[in-house]
PDB file of C-alpha atoms in Angstrom:
ATOM      1  CA  MET A  23      11.879 -11.341  22.322  1.00  0.00           C
ATOM      2  CA  PRO A  24       9.312 -13.850  23.607  1.00  0.00           C
ATOM      3  CA  SER A  25       7.383 -15.769  20.966  1.00  0.00           C
ATOM      4  CA  ILE A  26       3.593 -15.892  20.979  1.00  0.00           C
ATOM      5  CA  LEU A  27       1.960 -19.235  21.587  1.00  0.00           C
ATOM      6  CA  LYS A  28      -0.354 -20.624  18.910  1.00  0.00           C
ATOM      7  CA  GLN A  29      -3.277 -20.679  21.355  1.00  0.00           C
ATOM      8  CA  ARG A  30      -2.772 -16.976  22.189  1.00  0.00           C
ATOM      9  CA  ALA A  31      -2.494 -16.082  18.493  1.00  0.00           C
ATOM     10  CA  GLU A  32      -5.800 -17.854  17.804  1.00  0.00           C
ATOM     11  CA  GLU A  33      -7.434 -16.011  20.720  1.00  0.00           C
ATOM     12  CA  ILE A  34      -6.225 -12.638  19.401  1.00  0.00           C
ATOM     13  CA  THR A  35      -7.484 -13.494  15.906  1.00  0.00           C
ATOM     14  CA  ARG A  36     -10.928 -14.440  17.286  1.00  0.00           C
ATOM     15  CA  GLN A  37     -11.132 -11.155  19.199  1.00  0.00           C
ATOM     16  CA  LEU A  38     -10.019  -9.280  16.100  1.00  0.00           C
ATOM     17  CA  ARG A  39     -12.860 -10.791  14.066  1.00  0.00           C
ATOM     18  CA  ALA A  40     -15.353  -9.508  16.625  1.00  0.00           C
ATOM     19  CA  SER A  41     -13.931  -5.970  16.560  1.00  0.00           C
ATOM     20  CA  LYS A  42     -14.653  -2.924  14.435  1.00  0.00           C
ATOM     21  CA  ILE A  43     -11.424  -1.023  13.833  1.00  0.00           C
ATOM     22  CA  VAL A  44     -10.697   2.435  12.429  1.00  0.00           C
ATOM     23  CA  VAL A  45      -7.257   2.997  10.919  1.00  0.00           C
ATOM     24  CA  LEU A  46      -6.140   6.635  10.809  1.00  0.00           C
ATOM     25  CA  GLY A  47      -3.000   7.609   8.944  1.00  0.00           C
ATOM     26  CA  ASP A  48      -1.109   8.311   5.745  1.00  0.00           C
ATOM     27  CA  VAL A  49      -2.941   6.617   2.881  1.00  0.00           C
ATOM     28  CA  MET A  50      -0.848   5.855  -0.174  1.00  0.00           C
ATOM     29  CA  LEU A  51      -0.475   3.653  -3.210  1.00  0.00           C
ATOM     30  CA  ASP A  52       2.483   1.271  -3.454  1.00  0.00           C
ATOM     31  CA  GLU A  53       3.585   0.702  -7.038  1.00  0.00           C
ATOM     32  CA  PHE A  54       6.012  -2.023  -8.074  1.00  0.00           C
ATOM     33  CA  LEU A  55       7.867  -2.188 -11.381  1.00  0.00           C
ATOM     34  CA  TRP A  56       9.444  -5.609 -11.911  1.00  0.00           C
ATOM     35  CA  GLY A  57      12.156  -6.222 -14.477  1.00  0.00           C
ATOM     36  CA  GLU A  58      15.683  -7.254 -15.366  1.00  0.00           C
ATOM     37  CA  VAL A  59      18.889  -5.270 -15.511  1.00  0.00           C
ATOM     38  CA  THR A  60      20.046  -5.574 -19.076  1.00  0.00           C
ATOM     39  CA  ARG A  61      22.876  -3.035 -19.164  1.00  0.00           C
ATOM     40  CA  ILE A  62      24.473  -0.026 -17.496  1.00  0.00           C
ATOM     41  CA  SER A  63      23.382   3.392 -18.708  1.00  0.00           C
ATOM     42  CA  PRO A  64      25.890   5.275 -20.888  1.00  0.00           C
ATOM     43  CA  GLU A  65      24.738   8.544 -19.239  1.00  0.00           C
ATOM     44  CA  ALA A  66      25.692   7.568 -15.686  1.00  0.00           C
ATOM     45  CA  PRO A  67      26.880   4.396 -13.938  1.00  0.00           C
ATOM     46  CA  VAL A  68      23.369   3.194 -13.091  1.00  0.00           C
ATOM     47  CA  PRO A  69      21.517   0.029 -14.113  1.00  0.00           C
ATOM     48  CA  VAL A  70      18.934   0.142 -16.886  1.00  0.00           C
ATOM     49  CA  VAL A  71      15.906  -1.942 -15.902  1.00  0.00           C
ATOM     50  CA  ASP A  72      13.861  -3.573 -18.656  1.00  0.00           C
ATOM     51  CA  ILE A  73      10.356  -3.503 -17.109  1.00  0.00           C
ATOM     52  CA  LYS A  74       8.459  -6.798 -17.483  1.00  0.00           C
ATOM     53  CA  ARG A  75       5.409  -6.222 -15.267  1.00  0.00           C
ATOM     54  CA  GLU A  76       3.755  -3.744 -12.906  1.00  0.00           C
ATOM     55  CA  SER A  77       1.563  -4.034  -9.834  1.00  0.00           C
ATOM     56  CA  THR A  78      -0.074  -1.678  -7.349  1.00  0.00           C
ATOM     57  CA  HIS A  79      -1.181  -2.292  -3.782  1.00  0.00           C
ATOM     58  CA  LEU A  80      -2.686  -0.306  -0.961  1.00  0.00           C
ATOM     59  CA  GLY A  81       0.093   1.367   1.005  1.00  0.00           C
ATOM     60  CA  GLY A  82       0.635   3.047   4.358  1.00  0.00           C
ATOM     61  CA  ALA A  83      -2.511   3.120   6.504  1.00  0.00           C
ATOM     62  CA  ALA A  84      -4.465   1.532   3.638  1.00  0.00           C
ATOM     63  CA  ASN A  85      -2.067  -1.441   3.775  1.00  0.00           C
ATOM     64  CA  VAL A  86      -2.774  -1.760   7.503  1.00  0.00           C
ATOM     65  CA  LEU A  87      -6.479  -1.827   6.607  1.00  0.00           C
ATOM     66  CA  ALA A  88      -5.890  -4.582   4.030  1.00  0.00           C
ATOM     67  CA  ASN A  89      -3.954  -6.655   6.580  1.00  0.00           C
ATOM     68  CA  LEU A  90      -6.664  -6.288   9.234  1.00  0.00           C
ATOM     69  CA  LEU A  91      -9.326  -7.308   6.720  1.00  0.00           C
ATOM     70  CA  ALA A  92      -7.239 -10.330   5.693  1.00  0.00           C
ATOM     71  CA  LEU A  93      -7.215 -11.390   9.354  1.00  0.00           C
ATOM     72  CA  GLY A  94     -11.018 -11.207   9.432  1.00  0.00           C
ATOM     73  CA  ALA A  95     -11.506  -7.872  11.179  1.00  0.00           C
ATOM     74  CA  GLN A  96     -14.140  -5.336  10.227  1.00  0.00           C
ATOM     75  CA  ALA A  97     -12.276  -2.115   9.523  1.00  0.00           C
ATOM     76  CA  CYS A  98     -12.159   1.156   7.612  1.00  0.00           C
ATOM     77  CA  VAL A  99      -9.462   3.738   6.956  1.00  0.00           C
ATOM     78  CA  ILE A 100      -9.549   7.516   7.425  1.00  0.00           C
ATOM     79  CA  GLY A 101      -7.043   9.682   5.604  1.00  0.00           C
ATOM     80  CA  VAL A 102      -6.317  12.137   2.812  1.00  0.00           C
ATOM     81  CA  ILE A 103      -5.769  11.280  -0.833  1.00  0.00           C
ATOM     82  CA  GLY A 104      -5.303  13.453  -3.891  1.00  0.00           C
ATOM     83  CA  ASP A 105      -8.112  14.198  -6.303  1.00  0.00           C
ATOM     84  CA  ASP A 106      -6.440  12.104  -9.017  1.00  0.00           C
ATOM     85  CA  PHE A 107      -6.294   8.674 -10.642  1.00  0.00           C
ATOM     86  CA  ALA A 108      -4.220   7.126  -7.818  1.00  0.00           C
ATOM     87  CA  GLY A 109      -6.710   8.455  -5.261  1.00  0.00           C
ATOM     88  CA  GLU A 110      -9.578   6.955  -7.244  1.00  0.00           C
ATOM     89  CA  ARG A 111      -7.782   3.582  -7.308  1.00  0.00           C
ATOM     90  CA  ILE A 112      -7.348   3.653  -3.543  1.00  0.00           C
ATOM     91  CA  GLN A 113     -10.959   4.728  -2.996  1.00  0.00           C
ATOM     92  CA  SER A 114     -12.250   1.943  -5.242  1.00  0.00           C
ATOM     93  CA  SER A 115     -10.007  -0.704  -3.703  1.00  0.00           C
ATOM     94  CA  VAL A 116     -10.898   0.073  -0.079  1.00  0.00           C
ATOM     95  CA  HIS A 117     -14.616   0.150  -0.949  1.00  0.00           C
ATOM     96  CA  ASP A 118     -14.284  -3.278  -2.584  1.00  0.00           C
ATOM     97  CA  LYS A 119     -12.457  -4.727   0.426  1.00  0.00           C
ATOM     98  CA  SER A 120     -14.278  -3.130   3.377  1.00  0.00           C
ATOM     99  CA  ALA A 121     -18.008  -3.117   4.079  1.00  0.00           C
ATOM    100  CA  LEU A 122     -17.440  -0.381   6.695  1.00  0.00           C
ATOM    101  CA  GLN A 123     -15.730   2.044   4.302  1.00  0.00           C
ATOM    102  CA  THR A 124     -17.783   5.138   3.374  1.00  0.00           C
ATOM    103  CA  ASP A 125     -17.085   7.885   0.835  1.00  0.00           C
ATOM    104  CA  ASP A 126     -16.421  10.564   3.445  1.00  0.00           C
ATOM    105  CA  GLN A 127     -13.632   8.637   5.226  1.00  0.00           C
ATOM    106  CA  LEU A 128     -11.090   9.278   2.465  1.00  0.00           C
ATOM    107  CA  ILE A 129     -10.822  12.996   1.805  1.00  0.00           C
ATOM    108  CA  ALA A 130      -9.840  13.910  -1.774  1.00  0.00           C
ATOM    109  CA  ASP A 131      -7.722  17.086  -1.587  1.00  0.00           C
ATOM    110  CA  ARG A 132      -7.337  18.924  -4.914  1.00  0.00           C
ATOM    111  CA  SER A 133      -4.265  20.807  -3.667  1.00  0.00           C
ATOM    112  CA  ARG A 134      -2.057  17.733  -3.375  1.00  0.00           C
ATOM    113  CA  PRO A 135      -1.314  14.506  -5.223  1.00  0.00           C
ATOM    114  CA  THR A 136      -2.011  11.078  -3.800  1.00  0.00           C
ATOM    115  CA  THR A 137       1.202   9.734  -2.288  1.00  0.00           C
ATOM    116  CA  ILE A 138       2.723   7.035  -4.494  1.00  0.00           C
ATOM    117  CA  LYS A 139       5.806   5.028  -3.525  1.00  0.00           C
ATOM    118  CA  THR A 140       7.282   3.359  -6.613  1.00  0.00           C
ATOM    119  CA  ARG A 141       9.758   0.534  -6.169  1.00  0.00           C
ATOM    120  CA  ILE A 142      11.792  -0.717  -9.116  1.00  0.00           C
ATOM    121  CA  ILE A 143      12.849  -4.307  -8.579  1.00  0.00           C
ATOM    122  CA  ALA A 144      15.291  -6.315 -10.679  1.00  0.00           C
ATOM    123  CA  GLN A 145      16.805  -9.735 -10.013  1.00  0.00           C
ATOM    124  CA  HIS A 146      14.723  -9.978  -6.777  1.00  0.00           C
ATOM    125  CA  GLN A 147      16.304  -6.814  -5.348  1.00  0.00           C
ATOM    126  CA  MET A 148      15.007  -3.266  -5.048  1.00  0.00           C
ATOM    127  CA  VAL A 149      17.101  -1.046  -7.300  1.00  0.00           C
ATOM    128  CA  VAL A 150      15.517   2.284  -6.349  1.00  0.00           C
ATOM    129  CA  ARG A 151      12.419   3.794  -4.777  1.00  0.00           C
ATOM    130  CA  ALA A 152      10.804   6.953  -6.123  1.00  0.00           C
ATOM    131  CA  ASP A 153       8.354   8.875  -3.931  1.00  0.00           C
ATOM    132  CA  ARG A 154       5.644  11.182  -5.263  1.00  0.00           C
ATOM    133  CA  GLU A 155       4.142  13.026  -2.337  1.00  0.00           C
ATOM    134  CA  HIS A 156       3.277  16.409  -0.870  1.00  0.00           C
ATOM    135  CA  ARG A 157       5.294  17.199   2.238  1.00  0.00           C
ATOM    136  CA  GLY A 158       3.541  20.349   3.347  1.00  0.00           C
TER     137      GLY A 158
END
């Protein structure tokens, strides 16, 4: 795969800053639970993770939005979220990050939960991922 020259990367970044971009896609919340494996469960041969800290980040199309904004672009995201706490967190976060984001671009659907992808990480390795989503 050919590598991109620094000059070309700078040119693309300049053009990106002058653009207004709409991201359309699956909007979700990425949740991370960080901890240490302290023992194996007596119920099944699986690790027990002692959770030390938690973090959440914009996921899916909302993560693409966050990356574009970090590169200096003007952007907003259009998608569906649940009418729940996770949806409110996403809505609040994208409004804080993007001047172009409006209330009607994220549709809160009462019939479904906001998609949440939870990753449990121990000793710098993902142990398991749990998905909470509506696949209808």
